[in-house]
mmCIF file with all atom_site columns, C-alpha atoms in Angstrom:
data_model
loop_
_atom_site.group_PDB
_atom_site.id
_atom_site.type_symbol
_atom_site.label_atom_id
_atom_site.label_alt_id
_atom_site.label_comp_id
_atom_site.label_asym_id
_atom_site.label_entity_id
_atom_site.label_seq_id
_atom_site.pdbx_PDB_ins_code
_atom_site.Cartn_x
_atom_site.Cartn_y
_atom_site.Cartn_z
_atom_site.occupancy
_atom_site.B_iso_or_equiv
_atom_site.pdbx_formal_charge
_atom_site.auth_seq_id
_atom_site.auth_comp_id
_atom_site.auth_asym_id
_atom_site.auth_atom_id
_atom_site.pdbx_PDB_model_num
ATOM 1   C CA . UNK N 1 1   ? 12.937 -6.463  -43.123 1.00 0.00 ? 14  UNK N CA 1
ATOM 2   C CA . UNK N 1 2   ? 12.849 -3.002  -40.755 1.00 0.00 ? 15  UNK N CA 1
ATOM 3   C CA . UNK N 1 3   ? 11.472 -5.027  -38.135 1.00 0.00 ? 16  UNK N CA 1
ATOM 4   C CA . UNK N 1 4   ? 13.944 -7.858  -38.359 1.00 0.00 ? 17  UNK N CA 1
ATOM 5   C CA . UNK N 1 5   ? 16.780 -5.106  -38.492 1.00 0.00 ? 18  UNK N CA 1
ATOM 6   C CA . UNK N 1 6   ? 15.389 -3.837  -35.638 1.00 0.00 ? 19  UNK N CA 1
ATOM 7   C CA . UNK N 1 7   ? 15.544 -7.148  -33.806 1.00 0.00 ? 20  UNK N CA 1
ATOM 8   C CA . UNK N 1 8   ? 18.856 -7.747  -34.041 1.00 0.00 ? 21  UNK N CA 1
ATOM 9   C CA . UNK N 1 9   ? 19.947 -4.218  -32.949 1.00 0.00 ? 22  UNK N CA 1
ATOM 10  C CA . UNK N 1 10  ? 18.138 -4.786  -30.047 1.00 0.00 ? 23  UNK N CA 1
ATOM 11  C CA . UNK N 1 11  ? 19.562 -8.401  -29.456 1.00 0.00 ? 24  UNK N CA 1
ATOM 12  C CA . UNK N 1 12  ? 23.147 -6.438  -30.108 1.00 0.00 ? 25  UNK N CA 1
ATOM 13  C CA . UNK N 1 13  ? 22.263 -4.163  -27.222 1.00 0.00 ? 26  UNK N CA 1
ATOM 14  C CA . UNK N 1 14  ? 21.314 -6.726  -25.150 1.00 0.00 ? 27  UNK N CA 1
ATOM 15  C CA . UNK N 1 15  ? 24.231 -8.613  -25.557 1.00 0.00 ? 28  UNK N CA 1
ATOM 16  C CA . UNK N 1 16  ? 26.644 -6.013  -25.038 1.00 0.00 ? 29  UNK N CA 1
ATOM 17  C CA . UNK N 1 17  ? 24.829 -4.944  -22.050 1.00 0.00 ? 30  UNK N CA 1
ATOM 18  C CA . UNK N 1 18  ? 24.880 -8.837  -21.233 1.00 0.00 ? 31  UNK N CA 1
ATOM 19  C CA . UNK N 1 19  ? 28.548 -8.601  -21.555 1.00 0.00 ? 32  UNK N CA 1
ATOM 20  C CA . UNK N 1 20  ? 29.343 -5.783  -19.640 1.00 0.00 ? 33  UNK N CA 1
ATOM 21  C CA . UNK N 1 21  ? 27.493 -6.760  -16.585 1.00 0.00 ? 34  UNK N CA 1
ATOM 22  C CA . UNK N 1 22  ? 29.765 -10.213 -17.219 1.00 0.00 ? 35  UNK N CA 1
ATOM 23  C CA . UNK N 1 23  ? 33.028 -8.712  -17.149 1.00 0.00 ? 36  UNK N CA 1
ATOM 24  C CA . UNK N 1 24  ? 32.010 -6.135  -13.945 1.00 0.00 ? 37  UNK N CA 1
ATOM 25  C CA . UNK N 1 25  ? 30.787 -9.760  -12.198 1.00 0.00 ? 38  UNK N CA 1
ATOM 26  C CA . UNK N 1 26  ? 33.938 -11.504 -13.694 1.00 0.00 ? 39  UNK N CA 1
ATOM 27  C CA . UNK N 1 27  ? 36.129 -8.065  -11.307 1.00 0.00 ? 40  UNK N CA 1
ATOM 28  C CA . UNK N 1 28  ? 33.772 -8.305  -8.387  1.00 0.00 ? 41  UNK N CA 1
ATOM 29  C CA . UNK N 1 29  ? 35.063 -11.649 -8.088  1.00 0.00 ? 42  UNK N CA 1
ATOM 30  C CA . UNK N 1 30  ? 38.584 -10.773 -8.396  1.00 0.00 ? 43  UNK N CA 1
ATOM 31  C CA . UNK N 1 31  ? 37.955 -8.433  -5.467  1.00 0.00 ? 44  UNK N CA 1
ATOM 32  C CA . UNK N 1 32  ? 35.889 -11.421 -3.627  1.00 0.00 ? 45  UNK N CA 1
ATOM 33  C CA . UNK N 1 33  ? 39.275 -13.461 -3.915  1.00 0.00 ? 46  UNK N CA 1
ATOM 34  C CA . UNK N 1 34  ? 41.832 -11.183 -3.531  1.00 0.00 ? 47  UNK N CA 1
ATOM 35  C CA . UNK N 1 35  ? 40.071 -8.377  -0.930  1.00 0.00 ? 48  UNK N CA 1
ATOM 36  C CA . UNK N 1 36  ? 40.334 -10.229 2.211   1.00 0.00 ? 49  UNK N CA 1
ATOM 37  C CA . UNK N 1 37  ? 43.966 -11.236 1.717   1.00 0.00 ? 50  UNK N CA 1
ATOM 38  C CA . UNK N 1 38  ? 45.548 -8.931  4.065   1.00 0.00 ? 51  UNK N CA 1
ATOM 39  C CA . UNK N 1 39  ? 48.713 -8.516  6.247   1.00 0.00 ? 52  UNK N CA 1
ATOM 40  C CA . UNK N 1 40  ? 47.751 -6.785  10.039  1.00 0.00 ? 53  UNK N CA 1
ATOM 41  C CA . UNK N 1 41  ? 49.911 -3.636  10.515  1.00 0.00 ? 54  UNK N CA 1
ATOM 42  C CA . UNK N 1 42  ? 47.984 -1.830  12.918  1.00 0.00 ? 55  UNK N CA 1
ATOM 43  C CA . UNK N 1 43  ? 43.985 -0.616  12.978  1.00 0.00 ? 56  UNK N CA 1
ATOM 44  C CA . UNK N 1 44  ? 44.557 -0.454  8.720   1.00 0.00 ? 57  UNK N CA 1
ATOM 45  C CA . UNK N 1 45  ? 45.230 -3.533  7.391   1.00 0.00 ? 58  UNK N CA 1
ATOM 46  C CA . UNK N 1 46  ? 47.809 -4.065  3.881   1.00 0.00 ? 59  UNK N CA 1
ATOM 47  C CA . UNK N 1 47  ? 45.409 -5.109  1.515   1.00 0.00 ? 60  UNK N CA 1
ATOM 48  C CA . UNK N 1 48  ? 45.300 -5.586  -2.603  1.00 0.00 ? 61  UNK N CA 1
ATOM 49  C CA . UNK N 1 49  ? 41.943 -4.472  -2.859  1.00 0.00 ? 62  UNK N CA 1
ATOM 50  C CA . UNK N 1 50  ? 42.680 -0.712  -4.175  1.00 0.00 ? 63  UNK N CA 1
ATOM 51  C CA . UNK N 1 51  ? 45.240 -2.711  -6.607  1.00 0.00 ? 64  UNK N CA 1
ATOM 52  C CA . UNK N 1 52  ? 43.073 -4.372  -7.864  1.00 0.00 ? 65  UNK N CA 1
ATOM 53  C CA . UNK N 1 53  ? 40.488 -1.917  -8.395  1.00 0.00 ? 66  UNK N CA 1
ATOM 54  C CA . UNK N 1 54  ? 43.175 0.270   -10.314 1.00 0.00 ? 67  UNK N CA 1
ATOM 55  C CA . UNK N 1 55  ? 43.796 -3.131  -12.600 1.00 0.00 ? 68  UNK N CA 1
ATOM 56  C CA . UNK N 1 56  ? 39.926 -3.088  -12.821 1.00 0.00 ? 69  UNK N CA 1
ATOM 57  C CA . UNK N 1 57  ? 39.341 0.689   -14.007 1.00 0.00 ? 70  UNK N CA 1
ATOM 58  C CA . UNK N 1 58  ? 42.441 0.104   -17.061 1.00 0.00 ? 71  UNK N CA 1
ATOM 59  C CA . UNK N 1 59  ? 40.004 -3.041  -17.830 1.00 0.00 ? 72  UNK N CA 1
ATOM 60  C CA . UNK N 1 60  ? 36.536 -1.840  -17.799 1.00 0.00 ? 73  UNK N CA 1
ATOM 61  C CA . UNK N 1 61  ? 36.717 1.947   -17.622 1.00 0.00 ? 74  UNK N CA 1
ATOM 62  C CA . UNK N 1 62  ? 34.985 4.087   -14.908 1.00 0.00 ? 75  UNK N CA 1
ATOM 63  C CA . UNK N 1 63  ? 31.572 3.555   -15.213 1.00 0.00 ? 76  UNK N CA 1
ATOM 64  C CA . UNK N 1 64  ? 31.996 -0.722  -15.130 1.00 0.00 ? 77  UNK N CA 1
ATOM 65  C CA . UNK N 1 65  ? 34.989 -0.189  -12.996 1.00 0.00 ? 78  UNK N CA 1
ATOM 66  C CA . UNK N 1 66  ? 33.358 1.278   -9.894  1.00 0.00 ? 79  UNK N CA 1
ATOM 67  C CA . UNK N 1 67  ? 30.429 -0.556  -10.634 1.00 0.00 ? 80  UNK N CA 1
ATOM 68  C CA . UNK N 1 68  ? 32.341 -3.630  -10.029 1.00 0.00 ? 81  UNK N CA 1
ATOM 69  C CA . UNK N 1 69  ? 33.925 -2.447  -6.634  1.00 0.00 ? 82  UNK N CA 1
ATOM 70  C CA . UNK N 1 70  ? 30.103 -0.995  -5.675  1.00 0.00 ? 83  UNK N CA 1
ATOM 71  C CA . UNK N 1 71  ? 28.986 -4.379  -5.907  1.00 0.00 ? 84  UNK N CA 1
ATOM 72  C CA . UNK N 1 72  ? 31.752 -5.723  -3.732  1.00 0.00 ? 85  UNK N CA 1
ATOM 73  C CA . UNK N 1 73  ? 31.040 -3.216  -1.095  1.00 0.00 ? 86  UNK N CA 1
ATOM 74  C CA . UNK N 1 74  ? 27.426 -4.406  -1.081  1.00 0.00 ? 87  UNK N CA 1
ATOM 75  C CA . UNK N 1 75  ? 28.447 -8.123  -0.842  1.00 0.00 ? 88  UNK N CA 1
ATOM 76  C CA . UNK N 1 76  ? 30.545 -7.527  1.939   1.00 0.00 ? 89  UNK N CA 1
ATOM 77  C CA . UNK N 1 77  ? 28.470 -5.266  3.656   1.00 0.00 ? 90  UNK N CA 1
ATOM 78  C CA . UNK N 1 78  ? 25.159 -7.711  3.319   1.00 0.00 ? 91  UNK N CA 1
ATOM 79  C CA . UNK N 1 79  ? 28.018 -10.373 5.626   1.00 0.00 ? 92  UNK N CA 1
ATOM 80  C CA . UNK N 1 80  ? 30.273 -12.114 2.680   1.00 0.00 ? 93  UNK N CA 1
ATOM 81  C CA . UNK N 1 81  ? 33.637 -12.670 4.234   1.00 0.00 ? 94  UNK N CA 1
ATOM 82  C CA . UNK N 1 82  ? 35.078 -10.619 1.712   1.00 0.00 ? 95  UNK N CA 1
ATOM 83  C CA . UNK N 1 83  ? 36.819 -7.868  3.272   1.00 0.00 ? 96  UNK N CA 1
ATOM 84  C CA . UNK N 1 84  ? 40.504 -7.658  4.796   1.00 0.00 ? 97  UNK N CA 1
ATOM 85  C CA . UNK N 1 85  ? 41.119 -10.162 6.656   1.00 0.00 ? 98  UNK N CA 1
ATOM 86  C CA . UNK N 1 86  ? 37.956 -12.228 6.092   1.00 0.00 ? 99  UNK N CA 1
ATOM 87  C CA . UNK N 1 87  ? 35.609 -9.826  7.636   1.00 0.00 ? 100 UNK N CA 1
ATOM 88  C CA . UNK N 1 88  ? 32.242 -8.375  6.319   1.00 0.00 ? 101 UNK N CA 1
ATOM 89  C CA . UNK N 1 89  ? 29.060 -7.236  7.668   1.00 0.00 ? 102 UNK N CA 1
ATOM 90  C CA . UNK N 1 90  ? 27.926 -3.929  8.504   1.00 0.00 ? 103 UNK N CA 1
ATOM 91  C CA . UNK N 1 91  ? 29.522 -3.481  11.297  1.00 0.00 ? 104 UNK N CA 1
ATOM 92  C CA . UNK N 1 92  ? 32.842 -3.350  9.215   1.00 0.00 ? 105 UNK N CA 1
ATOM 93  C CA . UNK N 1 93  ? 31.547 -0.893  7.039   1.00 0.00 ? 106 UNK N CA 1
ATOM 94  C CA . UNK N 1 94  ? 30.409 1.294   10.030  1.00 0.00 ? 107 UNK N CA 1
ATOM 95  C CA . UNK N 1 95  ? 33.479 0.888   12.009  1.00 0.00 ? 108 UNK N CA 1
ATOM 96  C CA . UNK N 1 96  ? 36.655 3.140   12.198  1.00 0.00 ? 109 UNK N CA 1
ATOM 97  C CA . UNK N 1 97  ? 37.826 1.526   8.998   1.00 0.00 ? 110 UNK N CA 1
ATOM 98  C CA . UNK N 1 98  ? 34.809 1.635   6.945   1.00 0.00 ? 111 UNK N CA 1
ATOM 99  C CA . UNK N 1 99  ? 35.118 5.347   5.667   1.00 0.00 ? 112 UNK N CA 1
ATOM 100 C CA . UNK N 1 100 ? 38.088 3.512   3.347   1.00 0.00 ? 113 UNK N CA 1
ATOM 101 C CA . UNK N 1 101 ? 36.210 1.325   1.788   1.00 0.00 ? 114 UNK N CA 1
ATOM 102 C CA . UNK N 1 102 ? 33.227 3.594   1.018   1.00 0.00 ? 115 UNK N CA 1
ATOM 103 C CA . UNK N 1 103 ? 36.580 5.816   -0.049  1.00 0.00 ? 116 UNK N CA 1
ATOM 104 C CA . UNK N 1 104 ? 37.533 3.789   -2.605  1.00 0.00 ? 117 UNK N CA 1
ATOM 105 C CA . UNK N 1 105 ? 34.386 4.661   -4.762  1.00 0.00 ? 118 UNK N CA 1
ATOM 106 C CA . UNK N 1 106 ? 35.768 8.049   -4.826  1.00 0.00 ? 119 UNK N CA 1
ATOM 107 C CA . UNK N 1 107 ? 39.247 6.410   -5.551  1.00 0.00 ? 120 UNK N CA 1
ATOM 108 C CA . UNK N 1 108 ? 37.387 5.004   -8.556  1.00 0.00 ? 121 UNK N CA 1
ATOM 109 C CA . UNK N 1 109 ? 35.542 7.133   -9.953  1.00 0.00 ? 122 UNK N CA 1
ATOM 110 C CA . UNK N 1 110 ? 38.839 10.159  -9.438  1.00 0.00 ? 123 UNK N CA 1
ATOM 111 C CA . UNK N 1 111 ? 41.290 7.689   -11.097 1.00 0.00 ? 124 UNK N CA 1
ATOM 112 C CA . UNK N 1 112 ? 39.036 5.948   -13.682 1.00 0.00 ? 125 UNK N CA 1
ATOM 113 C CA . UNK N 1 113 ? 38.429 9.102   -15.123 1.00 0.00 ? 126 UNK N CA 1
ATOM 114 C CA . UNK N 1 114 ? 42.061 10.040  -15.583 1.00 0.00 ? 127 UNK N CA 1
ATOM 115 C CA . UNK N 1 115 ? 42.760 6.519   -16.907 1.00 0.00 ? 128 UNK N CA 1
ATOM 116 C CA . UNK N 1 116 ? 39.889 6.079   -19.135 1.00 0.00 ? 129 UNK N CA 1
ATOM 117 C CA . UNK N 1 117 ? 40.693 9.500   -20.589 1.00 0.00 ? 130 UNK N CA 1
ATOM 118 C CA . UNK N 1 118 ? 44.659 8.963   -21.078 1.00 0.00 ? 131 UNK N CA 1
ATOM 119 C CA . UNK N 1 119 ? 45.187 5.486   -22.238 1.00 0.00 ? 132 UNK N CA 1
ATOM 120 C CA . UNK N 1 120 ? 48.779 5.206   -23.249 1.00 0.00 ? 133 UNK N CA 1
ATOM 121 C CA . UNK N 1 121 ? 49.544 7.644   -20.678 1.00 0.00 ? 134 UNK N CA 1
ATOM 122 C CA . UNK N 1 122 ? 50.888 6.489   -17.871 1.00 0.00 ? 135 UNK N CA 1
ATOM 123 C CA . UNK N 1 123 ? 51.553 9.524   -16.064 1.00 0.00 ? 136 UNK N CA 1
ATOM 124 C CA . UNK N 1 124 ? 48.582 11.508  -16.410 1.00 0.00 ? 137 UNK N CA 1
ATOM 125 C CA . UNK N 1 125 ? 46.695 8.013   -14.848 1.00 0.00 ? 138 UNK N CA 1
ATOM 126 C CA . UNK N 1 126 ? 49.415 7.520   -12.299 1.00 0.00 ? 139 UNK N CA 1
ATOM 127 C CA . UNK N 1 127 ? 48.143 11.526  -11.073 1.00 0.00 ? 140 UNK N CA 1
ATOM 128 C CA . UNK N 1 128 ? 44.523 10.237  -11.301 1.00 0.00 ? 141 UNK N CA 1
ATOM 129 C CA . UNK N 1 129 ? 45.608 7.014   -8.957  1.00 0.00 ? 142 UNK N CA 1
ATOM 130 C CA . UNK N 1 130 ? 47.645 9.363   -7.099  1.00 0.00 ? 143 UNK N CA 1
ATOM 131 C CA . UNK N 1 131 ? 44.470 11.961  -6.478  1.00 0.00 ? 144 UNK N CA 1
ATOM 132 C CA . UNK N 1 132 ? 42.174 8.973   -6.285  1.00 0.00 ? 145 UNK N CA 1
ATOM 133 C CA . UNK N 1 133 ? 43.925 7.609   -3.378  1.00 0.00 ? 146 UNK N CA 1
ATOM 134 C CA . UNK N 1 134 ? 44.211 11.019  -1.747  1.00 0.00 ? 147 UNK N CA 1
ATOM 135 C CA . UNK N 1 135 ? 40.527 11.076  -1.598  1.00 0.00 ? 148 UNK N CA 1
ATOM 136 C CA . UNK N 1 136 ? 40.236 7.880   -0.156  1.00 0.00 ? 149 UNK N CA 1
ATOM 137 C CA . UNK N 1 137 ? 42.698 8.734   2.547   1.00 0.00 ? 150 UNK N CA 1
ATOM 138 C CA . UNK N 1 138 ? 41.161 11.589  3.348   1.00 0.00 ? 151 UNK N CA 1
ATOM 139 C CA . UNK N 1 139 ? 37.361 10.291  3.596   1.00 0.00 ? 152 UNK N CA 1
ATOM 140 C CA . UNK N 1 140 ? 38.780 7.334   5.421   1.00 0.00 ? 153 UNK N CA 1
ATOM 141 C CA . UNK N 1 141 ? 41.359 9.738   7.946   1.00 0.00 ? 154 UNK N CA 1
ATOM 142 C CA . UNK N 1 142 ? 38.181 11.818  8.698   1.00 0.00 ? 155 UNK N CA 1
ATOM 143 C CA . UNK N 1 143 ? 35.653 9.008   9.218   1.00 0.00 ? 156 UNK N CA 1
ATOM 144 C CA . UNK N 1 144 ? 38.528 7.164   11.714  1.00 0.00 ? 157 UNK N CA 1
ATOM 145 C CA . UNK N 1 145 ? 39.167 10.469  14.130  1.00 0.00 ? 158 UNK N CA 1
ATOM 146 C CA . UNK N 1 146 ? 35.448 10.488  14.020  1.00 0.00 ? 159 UNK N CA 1
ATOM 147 C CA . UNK N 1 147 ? 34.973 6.909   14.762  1.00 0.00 ? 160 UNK N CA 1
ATOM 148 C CA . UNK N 1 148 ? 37.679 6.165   16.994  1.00 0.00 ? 161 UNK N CA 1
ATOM 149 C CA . UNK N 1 149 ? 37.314 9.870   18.767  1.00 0.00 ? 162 UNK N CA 1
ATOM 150 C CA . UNK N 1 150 ? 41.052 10.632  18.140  1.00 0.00 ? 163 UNK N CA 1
ATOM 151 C CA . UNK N 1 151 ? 43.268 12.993  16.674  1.00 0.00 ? 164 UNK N CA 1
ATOM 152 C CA . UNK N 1 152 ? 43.845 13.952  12.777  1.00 0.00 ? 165 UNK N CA 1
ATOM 153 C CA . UNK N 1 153 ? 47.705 13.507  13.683  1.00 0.00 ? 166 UNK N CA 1
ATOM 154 C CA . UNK N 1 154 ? 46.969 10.287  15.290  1.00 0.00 ? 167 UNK N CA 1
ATOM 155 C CA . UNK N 1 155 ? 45.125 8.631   12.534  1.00 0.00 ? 168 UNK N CA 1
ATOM 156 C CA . UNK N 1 156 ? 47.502 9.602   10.218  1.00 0.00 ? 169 UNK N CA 1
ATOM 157 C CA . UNK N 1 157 ? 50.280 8.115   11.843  1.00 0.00 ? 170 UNK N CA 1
ATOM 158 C CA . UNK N 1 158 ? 48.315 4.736   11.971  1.00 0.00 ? 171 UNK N CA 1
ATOM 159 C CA . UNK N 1 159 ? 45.844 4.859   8.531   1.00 0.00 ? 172 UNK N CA 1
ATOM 160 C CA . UNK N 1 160 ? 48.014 7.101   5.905   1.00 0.00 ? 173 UNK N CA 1
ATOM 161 C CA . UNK N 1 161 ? 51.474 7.160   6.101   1.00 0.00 ? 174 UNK N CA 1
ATOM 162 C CA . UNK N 1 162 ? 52.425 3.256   7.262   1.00 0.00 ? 175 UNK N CA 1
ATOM 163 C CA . UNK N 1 163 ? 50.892 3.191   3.779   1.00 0.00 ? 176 UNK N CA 1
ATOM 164 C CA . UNK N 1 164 ? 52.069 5.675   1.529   1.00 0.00 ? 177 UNK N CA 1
ATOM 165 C CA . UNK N 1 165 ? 55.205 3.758   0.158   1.00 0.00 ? 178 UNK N CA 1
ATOM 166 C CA . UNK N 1 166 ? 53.105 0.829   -0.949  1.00 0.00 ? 179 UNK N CA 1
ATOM 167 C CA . UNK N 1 167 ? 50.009 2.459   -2.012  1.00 0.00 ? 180 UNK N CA 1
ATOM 168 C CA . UNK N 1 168 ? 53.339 3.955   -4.557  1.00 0.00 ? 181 UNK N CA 1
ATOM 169 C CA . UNK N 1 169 ? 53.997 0.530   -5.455  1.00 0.00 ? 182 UNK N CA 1
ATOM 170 C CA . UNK N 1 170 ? 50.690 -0.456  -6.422  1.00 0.00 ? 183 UNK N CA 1
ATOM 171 C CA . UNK N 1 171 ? 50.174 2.694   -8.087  1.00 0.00 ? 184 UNK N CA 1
ATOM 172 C CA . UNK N 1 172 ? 53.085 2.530   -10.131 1.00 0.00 ? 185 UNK N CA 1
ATOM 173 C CA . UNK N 1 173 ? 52.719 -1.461  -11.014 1.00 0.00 ? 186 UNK N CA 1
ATOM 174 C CA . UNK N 1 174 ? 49.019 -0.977  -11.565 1.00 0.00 ? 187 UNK N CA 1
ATOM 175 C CA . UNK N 1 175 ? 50.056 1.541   -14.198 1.00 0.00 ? 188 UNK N CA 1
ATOM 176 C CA . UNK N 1 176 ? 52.582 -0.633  -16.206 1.00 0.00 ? 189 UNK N CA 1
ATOM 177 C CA . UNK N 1 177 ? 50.271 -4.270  -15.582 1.00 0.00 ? 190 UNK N CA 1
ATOM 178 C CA . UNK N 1 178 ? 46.693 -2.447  -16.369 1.00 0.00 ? 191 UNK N CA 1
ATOM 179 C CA . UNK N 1 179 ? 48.377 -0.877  -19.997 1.00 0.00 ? 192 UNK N CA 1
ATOM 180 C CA . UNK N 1 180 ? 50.199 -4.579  -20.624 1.00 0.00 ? 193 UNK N CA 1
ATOM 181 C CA . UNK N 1 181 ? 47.048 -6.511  -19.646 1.00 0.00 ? 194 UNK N CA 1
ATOM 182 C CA . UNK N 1 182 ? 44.302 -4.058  -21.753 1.00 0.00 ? 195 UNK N CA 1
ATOM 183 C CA . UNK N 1 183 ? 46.450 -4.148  -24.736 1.00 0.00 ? 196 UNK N CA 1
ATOM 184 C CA . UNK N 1 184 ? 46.770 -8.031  -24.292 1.00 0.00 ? 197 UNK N CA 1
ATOM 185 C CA . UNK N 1 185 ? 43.034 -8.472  -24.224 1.00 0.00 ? 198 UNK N CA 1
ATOM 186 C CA . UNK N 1 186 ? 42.267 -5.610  -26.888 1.00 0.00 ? 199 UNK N CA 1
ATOM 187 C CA . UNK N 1 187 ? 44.517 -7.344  -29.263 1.00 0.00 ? 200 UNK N CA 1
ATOM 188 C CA . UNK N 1 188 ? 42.119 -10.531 -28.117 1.00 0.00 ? 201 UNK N CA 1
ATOM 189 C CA . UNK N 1 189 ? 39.306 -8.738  -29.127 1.00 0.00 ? 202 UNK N CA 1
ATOM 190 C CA . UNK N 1 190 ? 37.705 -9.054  -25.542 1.00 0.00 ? 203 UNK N CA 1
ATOM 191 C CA . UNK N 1 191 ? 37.389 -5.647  -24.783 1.00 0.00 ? 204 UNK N CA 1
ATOM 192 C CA . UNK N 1 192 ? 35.844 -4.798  -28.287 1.00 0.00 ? 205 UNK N CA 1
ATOM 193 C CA . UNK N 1 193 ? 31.702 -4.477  -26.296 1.00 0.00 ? 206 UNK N CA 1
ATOM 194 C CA . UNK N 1 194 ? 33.109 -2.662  -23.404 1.00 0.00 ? 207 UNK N CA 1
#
């Protein structure tokens, strides 16, 4: 009967491991469909894909949640079309753009912690997406001036600020959309294993 108990409790683990690796899959290929959607403004591209990493941390937490967008970067970076604009391959990861997306891990891990640890609180997790993104700018900013051999001023002027107002936007709709669409799916039940 101890063995058989046993069993199960292992089958239970496995399951909600099984589950968890579902629902980071199920957000990597959120990001697969929605990352390369971009609009050209300059060397930076508008994307969704830190929205929708913000959506994913309220959904899976920090751990899951930058798992998730890990596993994007390594799609892309092994040559899926799957970053702005339909681009991949290392080449886009090594280029004057790149230090973004390896920026956004920071991003995730920064704001998943202040939104896993202040559910029902939007603003202490609109400071974490606020500080999240500032350390994604600023890995980004520094890999571009070294990259592109310019100045800090410069790449400002073309990588932060064009950006600032919507990065707000998504911040700030992230916020109320995550909370709405987490309390949907705990009242579901879904995110009961996660």
């Amino acid at each position: 009967m101890n063995v058989s108990n046993n069993q199960s409790k292992t089958i239970s683990n496995t399951k909600l491991s099984v589950y968890q690796m579902a629902a980071a899959a199920l957000m990597t290929a959120v990001l697969c469909v929605l990352g390369p959607l971009s609009i050209p403004i300059g060397p930076v591209p508008i994307s969704l894909t830190n929205f929708v990493i913000y959506i994913t941390l309220y959904l899976l937490g920090t751990k899951l949640g930058t798992l998730s967008y890990c596993i994007y970067l390594l799609l892309g970076t092994a040559g899926l079309p799957i970053f702005s604009g339909y681009s991949g391959g290392l080449a886009k990861l090594a280029g004057p753009t790149g230090g973004y997306l390896v920026g956004f891990i920071a991003m995730a891990v920064i704001a998943g912690i202040f939104i896993q640890k202040n559910h029902g609180k939007t603003v202490m997790s609109v400071l974490g997406m606020i500080l999240g993104t500032l350390a994604a700018y600023a890995f980004g900013t520094i890999w571009f001036v070294f990259e592109a051999g310019c100045t800090i001023w410069y790449a400002l002027t073309v990588c932060v600020f064009p950006f600032l107002i919507g990065d707000a936007a998504k911040i700030l709709i992230a916020s109320k959309l995550g909370m709405l669409i987490r309390a949907a799916l705990q009242k579901a039940h879904l995110l009961d294993s996660i």
